[in-house]
Amino acid sequence: MDIELQLAVENLLARYAHALDDDRLEEWPDFFVETGCYRVTTAENHARGLPVSLIYAESRAMLRDRVSALRHANIYEAQRYRHLVGATLVERQDARIARAVSSFQVLRIMASGETVLFASGRYLDRIRLSGEISRPQFEERVVVCDSRRFDTLLAIPL
Amino acid sequence: MDIELQLAVENLLARYAHALDDDRLEEWPDFFVETGCYRVTTAENHARGLPVSLIYAESRAMLRDRVSALRHANIYEAQRYRHLVGATLVERQDARIARAVSSFQVLRIMASGETVLFASGRYLDRIRLSGEISRPQFEERVVVCDSRRFDTLLAIPL
Amino acid sequence: MDIELQLAVENLLARYAHALDDDRLEEWPDFFVETGCYRVTTAENHARGLPVSLIYAESRAMLRDRVSALRHANIYEAQRYRHLVGATLVERQDARIARAVSSFQVLRIMASGETVLFASGRYLDRIRLSGEISRPQFEERVVVCDSRRFDTLLAIPL
């Protein structure tokens, strides 16, 4: 087991979660490499090998556009989110790439104060380790949601 | 603190959680040694020292029987589960055995798409470290559920 | 990345969570240094820099008083709690102090068996590392709750 790699990946996942929960959306694209891919799909579609994605972006520029759209629509700030991430399994693919799978849960805290379970699922990550190991980045993050039911707010980053 | 042991146990708990959440039930017995014991009880019974278990198996063969029964009854596939595990405390008992306690929460995602809190509690584990440290197995896993209310689906592995 | 420090802090957070969830309230003050500070606030107040705290204690003695009050009022034992903690980011400030931020979620399990989401948020910790690294203590723990809605039971330690 590669302890340093395990903790570097857990640290990446934790920084990502806090950036979203702290509403630091502008930092979100920087967790990806320039040509990084971000997809949201359902467990059902994923299991069937269906390429359908609810959300799809294949570059940091597209992620930046998404952030701009969210800021403009102003939907993100109306509520808070809280990500819990765990059960992180990491494997080194080669000198520059690691694969990780982890479980997540997202709570949504409404302006009224009510808290609801918003989403749960798995992150399937391909992570680039070039440069210093303490700052890995996503080449691909596939968010596989357990539920097939989504509401329109799913446009928020998961 | 034994860093390698800590991470090996966290890895075991993570692999166990993903196996269940990915519906790879057939792998479940292999997380236990041949004479491994699996029990589900409530915090109330556990605190009183009552030996009553809601679910009890004392060998890998019994766990395999349970998986067969679940597959036959077809109840497991009707919904998805998502385990979150954390707060893992590990202590080495001797060269071959570690003890661990951790907190868990299980979400159930219904076919309708609705997600509910299904169970929460503590795992109390006795873990055998023989062989390579990267592949420890449960000698005993006691699942202490916080709530005393269970529904009939509790037959699913926790 | 300081692996030993990271795991020592995660261990502190895990022991704290289990002490509360096991109803070992009397151990709670000992997670703090003698002049340790404990505050509960909301994300809204925290973001605005408002010093208002819902709960405030600035010494271990005050925390002990709180435990006595809780035991006397008998409100803590009527239900169970389950803390999930994750996404722990740790930074060493100097030789003796570390800063940590982590995400938490607390479930409340009612006597009836029903489980509800009780609270979620961030822990902002200043941790003293004097002595053995395996037993760090809180100089300050600020509990920033995501929701601004609290019920009267918030007097319980988070």
Short mmCIF file of C-alpha atoms in Angstrom, two decimals:
data_model
loop_
_atom_site.label_atom_id
_atom_site.label_comp_id
_atom_site.label_asym_id
_atom_site.label_seq_id
_atom_site.Cartn_x
_atom_site.Cartn_y
_atom_site.Cartn_z
CA MET A 1 0.00 0.00 0.00
CA ASP A 2 1.25 3.42 -0.97
CA ILE A 3 0.53 5.50 2.12
CA GLU A 4 1.67 8.80 0.68
CA LEU A 5 -0.49 8.34 -2.43
CA GLN A 6 -3.52 7.30 -0.37
CA LEU A 7 -3.33 10.42 1.78
CA ALA A 8 -2.59 12.71 -1.16
CA VAL A 9 -5.77 11.50 -2.88
CA GLU A 10 -7.84 11.79 0.31
CA ASN A 11 -6.50 15.32 0.65
CA LEU A 12 -7.52 16.17 -2.92
CA LEU A 13 -11.02 14.83 -2.30
CA ALA A 14 -11.28 16.78 0.96
CA ARG A 15 -10.10 20.07 -0.59
CA TYR A 16 -12.58 19.60 -3.44
CA ALA A 17 -15.45 19.00 -0.98
CA HIS A 18 -14.62 22.05 1.13
CA ALA A 19 -14.25 24.32 -1.92
CA LEU A 20 -17.80 23.44 -2.99
CA ASP A 21 -19.29 23.59 0.49
CA ASP A 22 -17.61 26.94 1.16
CA ASP A 23 -19.13 28.27 -2.07
CA ARG A 24 -15.67 28.82 -3.56
CA LEU A 25 -16.97 27.71 -6.94
CA GLU A 26 -14.34 29.65 -8.86
CA GLU A 27 -11.72 27.24 -7.51
CA TRP A 28 -13.61 24.22 -8.79
CA PRO A 29 -12.11 24.10 -12.33
CA ASP A 30 -8.59 24.20 -10.89
CA PHE A 31 -9.05 20.75 -9.39
CA PHE A 32 -8.98 19.45 -12.97
CA VAL A 33 -6.21 19.39 -15.55
CA GLU A 34 -6.72 21.68 -18.54
CA THR A 35 -8.39 18.90 -20.57
CA GLY A 36 -10.10 17.42 -17.53
CA CYS A 37 -13.40 15.67 -17.93
CA TYR A 38 -16.32 15.91 -15.50
CA ARG A 39 -19.43 13.78 -15.88
CA VAL A 40 -22.51 13.16 -13.77
CA THR A 41 -24.46 9.99 -14.46
CA THR A 42 -26.68 7.52 -12.63
CA ALA A 43 -25.78 4.11 -11.29
CA GLU A 44 -28.41 2.63 -13.59
CA ASN A 45 -26.92 4.18 -16.73
CA HIS A 46 -23.38 3.46 -15.59
CA ALA A 47 -24.14 -0.22 -14.95
CA ARG A 48 -25.67 -0.55 -18.42
CA GLY A 49 -22.66 1.10 -19.99
CA LEU A 50 -24.79 3.92 -21.32
CA PRO A 51 -22.71 6.94 -22.20
CA VAL A 52 -25.54 9.31 -21.34
CA SER A 53 -24.48 11.98 -18.89
CA LEU A 54 -26.68 14.43 -17.10
CA ILE A 55 -23.83 16.87 -16.94
CA TYR A 56 -20.80 16.80 -19.12
CA ALA A 57 -17.72 18.95 -19.44
CA GLU A 58 -14.48 18.07 -21.13
CA SER A 59 -12.22 20.95 -20.33
CA ARG A 60 -11.44 23.39 -17.58
CA ALA A 61 -12.86 26.12 -19.83
CA MET A 62 -16.24 24.38 -19.90
CA LEU A 63 -16.17 24.09 -16.13
CA ARG A 64 -15.45 27.82 -15.88
CA ASP A 65 -18.42 28.53 -18.14
CA ARG A 66 -20.56 26.44 -15.88
CA VAL A 67 -19.46 28.39 -12.84
CA SER A 68 -20.25 31.65 -14.61
CA ALA A 69 -23.70 30.35 -15.51
CA LEU A 70 -24.33 29.29 -11.92
CA ARG A 71 -23.22 32.65 -10.58
CA HIS A 72 -25.41 34.40 -13.10
CA ALA A 73 -28.43 32.23 -12.33
CA ASN A 74 -27.70 32.77 -8.68
CA ILE A 75 -29.08 29.38 -7.77
CA TYR A 76 -26.07 28.13 -5.90
CA GLU A 77 -26.18 30.66 -3.13
CA ALA A 78 -29.78 30.08 -2.17
CA GLN A 79 -28.78 27.02 -0.17
CA ARG A 80 -25.76 25.37 1.35
CA TYR A 81 -24.30 21.98 0.64
CA ARG A 82 -22.32 19.60 2.79
CA HIS A 83 -20.31 16.82 1.20
CA LEU A 84 -19.25 13.77 3.14
CA VAL A 85 -16.71 11.59 1.35
CA GLY A 86 -15.28 8.28 2.47
CA ALA A 87 -14.31 4.71 1.70
CA THR A 88 -11.58 5.95 -0.62
CA LEU A 89 -9.79 3.19 -2.53
CA VAL A 90 -6.72 4.22 -4.50
CA GLU A 91 -4.67 2.34 -7.06
CA ARG A 92 -1.65 3.52 -8.94
CA GLN A 93 -2.06 2.89 -12.65
CA ASP A 94 1.40 4.02 -13.59
CA ALA A 95 3.97 6.60 -12.55
CA ARG A 96 1.70 9.49 -13.51
CA ILE A 97 -1.84 8.23 -13.04
CA ALA A 98 -3.85 6.92 -10.08
CA ARG A 99 -7.40 5.60 -10.05
CA ALA A 100 -9.68 6.19 -7.09
CA VAL A 101 -13.19 5.23 -6.11
CA SER A 102 -14.94 6.77 -3.13
CA SER A 103 -18.41 7.11 -1.67
CA PHE A 104 -20.10 10.44 -1.22
CA GLN A 105 -23.20 11.93 0.26
CA VAL A 106 -24.38 15.49 -0.20
CA LEU A 107 -26.74 17.27 2.14
CA ARG A 108 -28.60 20.36 1.05
CA ILE A 109 -29.37 22.95 3.69
CA MET A 110 -32.26 25.11 2.57
CA ALA A 111 -32.53 28.80 3.37
CA SER A 112 -35.37 27.84 5.71
CA GLY A 113 -32.90 25.81 7.77
CA GLU A 114 -34.26 22.44 6.72
CA THR A 115 -31.66 19.83 5.74
CA VAL A 116 -32.32 17.13 3.17
CA LEU A 117 -30.36 14.31 1.65
CA PHE A 118 -29.58 15.69 -1.77
CA ALA A 119 -27.47 13.03 -3.45
CA SER A 120 -25.34 9.98 -2.79
CA GLY A 121 -23.13 7.87 -4.95
CA ARG A 122 -19.60 7.09 -6.02
CA TYR A 123 -16.80 9.19 -7.43
CA LEU A 124 -14.76 7.38 -10.08
CA ASP A 125 -11.59 9.37 -10.53
CA ARG A 126 -8.59 9.28 -12.82
CA ILE A 127 -5.98 11.46 -11.16
CA ARG A 128 -2.82 12.95 -12.59
CA LEU A 129 0.18 12.83 -10.27
CA SER A 130 2.65 14.83 -12.25
CA GLY A 131 4.57 17.45 -10.36
CA GLU A 132 4.44 17.31 -6.61
CA ILE A 133 2.36 14.49 -5.20
CA SER A 134 0.69 16.86 -2.77
CA ARG A 135 -1.17 18.61 -5.62
CA PRO A 136 -2.69 15.96 -7.86
CA GLN A 137 -5.49 16.93 -10.28
CA PHE A 138 -8.42 15.18 -11.89
CA GLU A 139 -8.07 14.00 -15.46
CA GLU A 140 -11.55 12.62 -15.15
CA ARG A 141 -14.16 12.67 -12.43
CA VAL A 142 -17.27 10.59 -13.04
CA VAL A 143 -19.98 11.19 -10.47
CA VAL A 144 -22.22 8.13 -10.36
CA CYS A 145 -25.39 9.04 -8.48
CA ASP A 146 -27.27 6.26 -6.72
CA SER A 147 -30.66 7.69 -7.47
CA ARG A 148 -32.10 8.24 -10.90
CA ARG A 149 -34.23 11.06 -9.61
CA PHE A 150 -32.73 14.48 -9.93
CA ASP A 151 -34.10 17.89 -9.66
CA THR A 152 -33.21 20.86 -11.73
CA LEU A 153 -30.62 22.04 -9.27
CA LEU A 154 -28.35 19.22 -10.26
CA ALA A 155 -26.51 21.76 -12.32
CA ILE A 156 -24.53 22.47 -9.17
CA PRO A 157 -21.14 20.76 -9.02
CA LEU A 158 -21.09 17.48 -7.12
CA MET B 1 0.44 4.99 16.24
CA ASP B 2 0.82 2.27 13.65
CA ILE B 3 0.17 4.13 10.39
CA GLU B 4 0.37 1.08 8.15
CA LEU B 5 -2.10 -0.84 10.31
CA GLN B 6 -4.49 2.12 10.49
CA LEU B 7 -4.61 2.45 6.72
CA ALA B 8 -4.84 -1.30 6.14
CA VAL B 9 -7.92 -1.44 8.37
CA GLU B 10 -9.50 1.62 6.74
CA ASN B 11 -8.87 -0.04 3.38
CA LEU B 12 -10.58 -3.25 4.54
CA LEU B 13 -13.60 -1.27 5.74
CA ALA B 14 -13.74 0.66 2.47
CA ARG B 15 -13.52 -2.46 0.30
CA TYR B 16 -16.27 -4.09 2.37
CA ALA B 17 -18.53 -1.05 1.95
CA HIS B 18 -18.02 -0.86 -1.80
CA ALA B 19 -18.61 -4.59 -2.26
CA LEU B 20 -22.03 -4.26 -0.61
CA ASP B 21 -22.95 -1.00 -2.33
CA ASP B 22 -21.93 -2.39 -5.73
CA ASP B 23 -24.17 -5.41 -5.09
CA ARG B 24 -21.16 -7.75 -5.19
CA LEU B 25 -22.73 -9.81 -2.41
CA GLU B 26 -20.88 -12.97 -3.40
CA GLU B 27 -17.63 -11.34 -2.26
CA TRP B 28 -19.04 -10.55 1.18
CA PRO B 29 -18.12 -13.87 2.89
CA ASP B 30 -14.52 -13.54 1.73
CA PHE B 31 -14.01 -10.54 3.99
CA PHE B 32 -14.23 -13.01 6.88
CA VAL B 33 -11.93 -15.82 7.93
CA GLU B 34 -13.37 -19.32 7.51
CA THR B 35 -14.73 -19.38 11.07
CA GLY B 36 -15.60 -15.68 11.00
CA CYS B 37 -18.50 -14.43 13.06
CA TYR B 38 -20.98 -11.78 11.93
CA ARG B 39 -23.61 -10.39 14.26
CA VAL B 40 -26.14 -7.55 14.09
CA THR B 41 -27.47 -6.19 17.36
CA THR B 42 -28.84 -2.96 18.80
CA ALA B 43 -27.04 -0.45 20.98
CA GLU B 44 -29.65 -1.11 23.66
CA ASN B 45 -29.02 -4.85 23.75
CA HIS B 46 -25.28 -4.37 23.45
CA ALA B 47 -25.17 -1.94 26.38
CA ARG B 48 -27.11 -4.39 28.53
CA GLY B 49 -24.79 -7.21 27.59
CA LEU B 50 -27.66 -9.15 26.05
CA PRO B 51 -26.40 -11.80 23.68
CA VAL B 52 -29.48 -11.47 21.48
CA SER B 53 -28.60 -10.89 17.86
CA LEU B 54 -30.95 -9.98 15.10
CA ILE B 55 -28.68 -11.67 12.61
CA TYR B 56 -26.06 -14.23 13.45
CA ALA B 57 -23.58 -16.22 11.43
CA GLU B 58 -20.52 -18.01 12.71
CA SER B 59 -18.81 -19.19 9.59
CA ARG B 60 -18.15 -18.18 6.03
CA ALA B 61 -20.43 -21.04 4.96
CA MET B 62 -23.34 -19.49 6.85
CA LEU B 63 -22.64 -16.15 5.20
CA ARG B 64 -22.68 -17.85 1.80
CA ASP B 65 -26.04 -19.41 2.63
CA ARG B 66 -27.33 -15.99 3.51
CA VAL B 67 -26.19 -14.56 0.19
CA SER B 68 -27.92 -17.41 -1.65
CA ALA B 69 -31.11 -16.76 0.28
CA LEU B 70 -30.94 -13.05 -0.52
CA ARG B 71 -30.36 -13.73 -4.20
CA HIS B 72 -33.25 -16.17 -4.25
CA ALA B 73 -35.58 -13.79 -2.45
CA ASN B 74 -34.43 -11.10 -4.83
CA ILE B 75 -34.91 -8.44 -2.20
CA TYR B 76 -31.44 -6.99 -2.39
CA GLU B 77 -31.64 -5.76 -5.93
CA ALA B 78 -34.85 -3.81 -5.54
CA GLN B 79 -32.93 -0.93 -4.00
CA ARG B 80 -29.43 0.41 -3.63
CA TYR B 81 -27.43 1.08 -0.50
CA ARG B 82 -24.70 3.54 0.27
CA HIS B 83 -22.43 3.00 3.26
CA LEU B 84 -20.48 5.83 4.80
CA VAL B 85 -17.86 4.71 7.31
CA GLY B 86 -15.62 6.87 9.44
CA ALA B 87 -14.06 7.65 12.80
CA THR B 88 -12.06 4.43 12.62
CA LEU B 89 -10.06 3.67 15.76
CA VAL B 90 -7.60 0.78 15.55
CA GLU B 91 -5.63 -1.01 18.22
CA ARG B 92 -3.24 -3.86 17.81
CA GLN B 93 -4.06 -6.64 20.26
CA ASP B 94 -1.10 -8.84 19.40
CA ALA B 95 1.00 -9.73 16.38
CA ARG B 96 -1.93 -11.35 14.61
CA ILE B 97 -5.03 -9.52 15.83
CA ALA B 98 -6.25 -5.93 15.69
CA ARG B 99 -9.40 -4.43 17.17
CA ALA B 100 -11.27 -1.65 15.44
CA VAL B 101 -14.30 0.47 16.12
CA SER B 102 -15.85 2.72 13.50
CA SER B 103 -19.06 4.61 12.84
CA PHE B 104 -21.32 3.85 9.92
CA GLN B 105 -24.38 5.16 8.23
CA VAL B 106 -26.31 3.39 5.51
CA LEU B 107 -28.60 5.12 3.04
CA ARG B 108 -31.20 3.19 1.11
CA ILE B 109 -32.06 4.41 -2.35
CA MET B 110 -35.47 3.11 -3.35
CA ALA B 111 -36.38 2.14 -6.90
CA SER B 112 -38.56 5.25 -6.93
CA GLY B 113 -35.44 7.35 -6.48
CA GLU B 114 -36.21 8.36 -2.92
CA THR B 115 -33.31 8.14 -0.46
CA VAL B 116 -33.80 7.37 3.21
CA LEU B 117 -31.56 6.93 6.22
CA PHE B 118 -31.64 3.19 6.65
CA ALA B 119 -29.30 2.49 9.56
CA SER B 120 -26.51 3.96 11.64
CA GLY B 121 -24.27 2.58 14.31
CA ARG B 122 -20.88 1.20 15.16
CA TYR B 123 -18.81 -1.64 13.76
CA LEU B 124 -16.89 -3.53 16.43
CA ASP B 125 -14.30 -5.60 14.63
CA ARG B 126 -11.73 -8.22 15.51
CA ILE B 127 -9.40 -8.44 12.56
CA ARG B 128 -6.86 -11.11 11.66
CA LEU B 129 -3.61 -9.77 10.28
CA SER B 130 -1.94 -13.00 9.26
CA GLY B 131 -0.29 -13.03 5.89
CA GLU B 132 0.19 -9.73 4.15
CA ILE B 133 -1.03 -6.73 6.11
CA SER B 134 -2.75 -5.39 3.01
CA ARG B 135 -5.37 -8.17 3.13
CA PRO B 136 -6.65 -8.49 6.69
CA GLN B 137 -9.92 -10.35 7.35
CA PHE B 138 -12.65 -10.22 9.96
CA GLU B 139 -12.61 -12.81 12.70
CA GLU B 140 -15.64 -11.07 14.12
CA ARG B 141 -17.75 -8.14 12.98
CA VAL B 142 -20.42 -6.98 15.40
CA VAL B 143 -22.78 -4.41 13.87
CA VAL B 144 -24.30 -2.37 16.69
CA CYS B 145 -27.24 -0.43 15.29
CA ASP B 146 -28.22 2.80 16.99
CA SER B 147 -31.92 2.30 16.49
CA ARG B 148 -33.94 -0.54 17.85
CA ARG B 149 -36.40 -0.24 15.02
CA PHE B 150 -35.72 -2.47 12.08
CA ASP B 151 -37.70 -3.49 9.14
CA THR B 152 -37.75 -6.86 7.52
CA LEU B 153 -35.08 -5.91 5.04
CA LEU B 154 -32.48 -6.01 7.75
CA ALA B 155 -31.56 -9.39 6.37
CA ILE B 156 -29.31 -7.47 4.00
CA PRO B 157 -25.66 -7.35 5.04
CA LEU B 158 -24.64 -4.22 6.90
CA MET C 1 2.39 16.39 3.77
CA ASP C 2 2.91 15.38 7.37
CA ILE C 3 1.38 11.89 7.47
CA GLU C 4 1.86 11.36 11.19
CA LEU C 5 0.20 14.69 12.02
CA GLN C 6 -2.69 14.03 9.63
CA LEU C 7 -3.46 10.68 11.24
CA ALA C 8 -2.99 12.01 14.77
CA VAL C 9 -5.59 14.69 14.10
CA GLU C 10 -7.99 12.24 12.43
CA ASN C 11 -7.57 10.01 15.49
CA LEU C 12 -8.39 12.90 17.84
CA LEU C 13 -11.53 13.71 15.85
CA ALA C 14 -12.56 10.05 15.84
CA ARG C 15 -12.05 9.61 19.59
CA TYR C 16 -14.06 12.78 20.24
CA ALA C 17 -16.93 11.54 18.06
CA HIS C 18 -17.06 8.14 19.72
CA ALA C 19 -16.93 9.63 23.22
CA LEU C 20 -20.04 11.68 22.45
CA ASP C 21 -21.87 8.92 20.61
CA ASP C 22 -21.13 6.43 23.40
CA ASP C 23 -22.58 8.91 25.90
CA ARG C 24 -19.20 9.23 27.66
CA LEU C 25 -19.85 12.92 28.20
CA GLU C 26 -17.59 13.12 31.22
CA GLU C 27 -14.61 12.55 28.92
CA TRP C 28 -15.59 15.46 26.69
CA PRO C 29 -13.75 18.24 28.58
CA ASP C 30 -10.53 16.24 28.50
CA PHE C 31 -10.29 16.64 24.75
CA PHE C 32 -9.56 20.30 25.47
CA VAL C 33 -6.59 21.98 27.12
CA GLU C 34 -7.34 23.59 30.49
CA THR C 35 -8.07 26.96 28.88
CA GLY C 36 -9.68 25.39 25.84
CA CYS C 37 -12.42 27.24 24.02
CA TYR C 38 -15.55 25.65 22.56
CA ARG C 39 -18.01 27.60 20.44
CA VAL C 40 -21.05 26.73 18.37
CA THR C 41 -22.10 29.19 15.70
CA THR C 42 -23.85 29.25 12.33
CA ALA C 43 -22.30 29.49 8.89
CA GLU C 44 -24.26 32.70 8.38
CA ASN C 45 -22.88 34.38 11.50
CA HIS C 46 -19.41 33.02 10.87
CA ALA C 47 -19.33 34.36 7.30
CA ARG C 48 -20.38 37.78 8.54
CA GLY C 49 -17.71 37.75 11.19
CA LEU C 50 -20.31 38.03 13.92
CA PRO C 51 -18.92 36.94 17.26
CA VAL C 52 -22.31 35.66 18.39
CA SER C 53 -22.14 32.09 19.61
CA LEU C 54 -25.04 29.86 20.44
CA ILE C 55 -22.90 27.99 22.90
CA TYR C 56 -19.72 29.27 24.42
CA ALA C 57 -17.21 27.90 26.89
CA GLU C 58 -13.70 29.11 27.49
CA SER C 59 -12.28 26.58 29.89
CA ARG C 60 -12.40 22.93 30.72
CA ALA C 61 -14.19 23.87 33.94
CA MET C 62 -17.03 25.46 31.97
CA LEU C 63 -17.29 22.34 29.84
CA ARG C 64 -17.51 20.23 33.00
CA ASP C 65 -20.31 22.46 34.29
CA ARG C 66 -22.12 21.93 31.03
CA VAL C 67 -21.83 18.17 31.34
CA SER C 68 -23.20 18.32 34.89
CA ALA C 69 -26.11 20.43 33.69
CA LEU C 70 -26.83 17.99 30.89
CA ARG C 71 -26.71 15.04 33.25
CA HIS C 72 -28.99 16.81 35.68
CA ALA C 73 -31.45 17.81 32.97
CA ASN C 74 -31.30 14.25 31.73
CA ILE C 75 -31.92 15.34 28.17
CA TYR C 76 -28.91 13.70 26.65
CA GLU C 77 -29.90 10.15 27.38
CA ALA C 78 -33.33 10.33 25.80
CA GLN C 79 -31.80 9.84 22.38
CA ARG C 80 -28.62 8.71 20.69
CA TYR C 81 -26.35 10.58 18.36
CA ARG C 82 -24.10 9.45 15.58
CA HIS C 83 -21.32 11.70 14.33
CA LEU C 84 -19.79 11.23 10.92
CA VAL C 85 -16.63 13.27 10.36
CA GLY C 86 -14.58 13.56 7.20
CA ALA C 87 -12.70 15.67 4.69
CA THR C 88 -10.13 16.54 7.35
CA LEU C 89 -7.56 19.10 6.24
CA VAL C 90 -4.64 19.68 8.58
CA GLU C 91 -1.95 22.34 8.57
CA ARG C 92 0.90 22.77 10.99
CA GLN C 93 1.04 26.34 12.23
CA ASP C 94 4.21 25.91 14.25
CA ALA C 95 5.96 23.28 16.31
CA ARG C 96 3.20 23.22 18.89
CA ILE C 97 0.01 24.13 17.03
CA ALA C 98 -1.93 22.63 14.13
CA ARG C 99 -5.05 23.94 12.44
CA ALA C 100 -7.69 21.60 11.10
CA VAL C 101 -10.95 21.92 9.23
CA SER C 102 -13.31 19.00 8.78
CA SER C 103 -16.91 18.32 7.80
CA PHE C 104 -19.38 16.71 10.14
CA GLN C 105 -22.88 15.38 10.17
CA VAL C 106 -24.80 14.35 13.25
CA LEU C 107 -27.74 12.00 13.24
CA ARG C 108 -30.17 11.86 16.12
CA ILE C 109 -31.79 8.54 16.89
CA MET C 110 -34.97 9.09 18.84
CA ALA C 111 -36.20 6.74 21.55
CA SER C 112 -38.94 5.77 19.11
CA GLY C 113 -36.32 4.42 16.74
CA GLU C 114 -36.70 7.19 14.20
CA THR C 115 -33.47 8.71 12.86
CA VAL C 116 -33.22 12.31 11.74
CA LEU C 117 -30.49 14.54 10.39
CA PHE C 118 -29.71 16.68 13.39
CA ALA C 119 -26.88 18.93 12.30
CA SER C 120 -24.16 19.35 9.73
CA GLY C 121 -21.29 21.73 9.35
CA ARG C 122 -17.59 22.31 9.78
CA TYR C 123 -15.24 21.96 12.69
CA LEU C 124 -12.58 24.66 12.79
CA ASP C 125 -9.94 23.47 15.22
CA ARG C 126 -6.77 24.84 16.76
CA ILE C 127 -4.94 21.87 18.18
CA ARG C 128 -2.08 21.75 20.67
CA LEU C 129 0.58 19.18 19.88
CA SER C 130 2.68 19.43 22.99
CA GLY C 131 3.76 16.19 24.54
CA GLU C 132 3.27 13.04 22.52
CA ILE C 133 1.78 13.61 19.10
CA SER C 134 -0.64 10.75 19.65
CA ARG C 135 -2.56 12.76 22.25
CA PRO C 136 -3.17 16.25 20.89
CA GLN C 137 -5.84 18.45 22.49
CA PHE C 138 -8.10 21.26 21.34
CA GLU C 139 -7.12 24.80 22.19
CA GLU C 140 -10.18 25.91 20.30
CA ARG C 141 -13.00 24.07 18.58
CA VAL C 142 -15.45 26.22 16.63
CA VAL C 143 -18.48 24.29 15.44
CA VAL C 144 -19.92 26.10 12.42
CA CYS C 145 -23.39 24.69 11.75
CA ASP C 146 -24.73 24.87 8.21
CA SER C 147 -28.27 25.54 9.27
CA ARG C 148 -29.43 28.52 11.23
CA ARG C 149 -32.32 26.54 12.64
CA PHE C 150 -31.65 24.91 15.97
CA ASP C 151 -33.84 23.33 18.51
CA THR C 152 -33.45 23.55 22.22
CA LEU C 153 -31.45 20.36 22.39
CA LEU C 154 -28.51 22.12 20.86
CA ALA C 155 -27.14 22.27 24.36
CA ILE C 156 -25.70 18.85 23.67
CA PRO C 157 -22.04 18.81 22.66
CA LEU C 158 -21.40 18.70 18.94
#
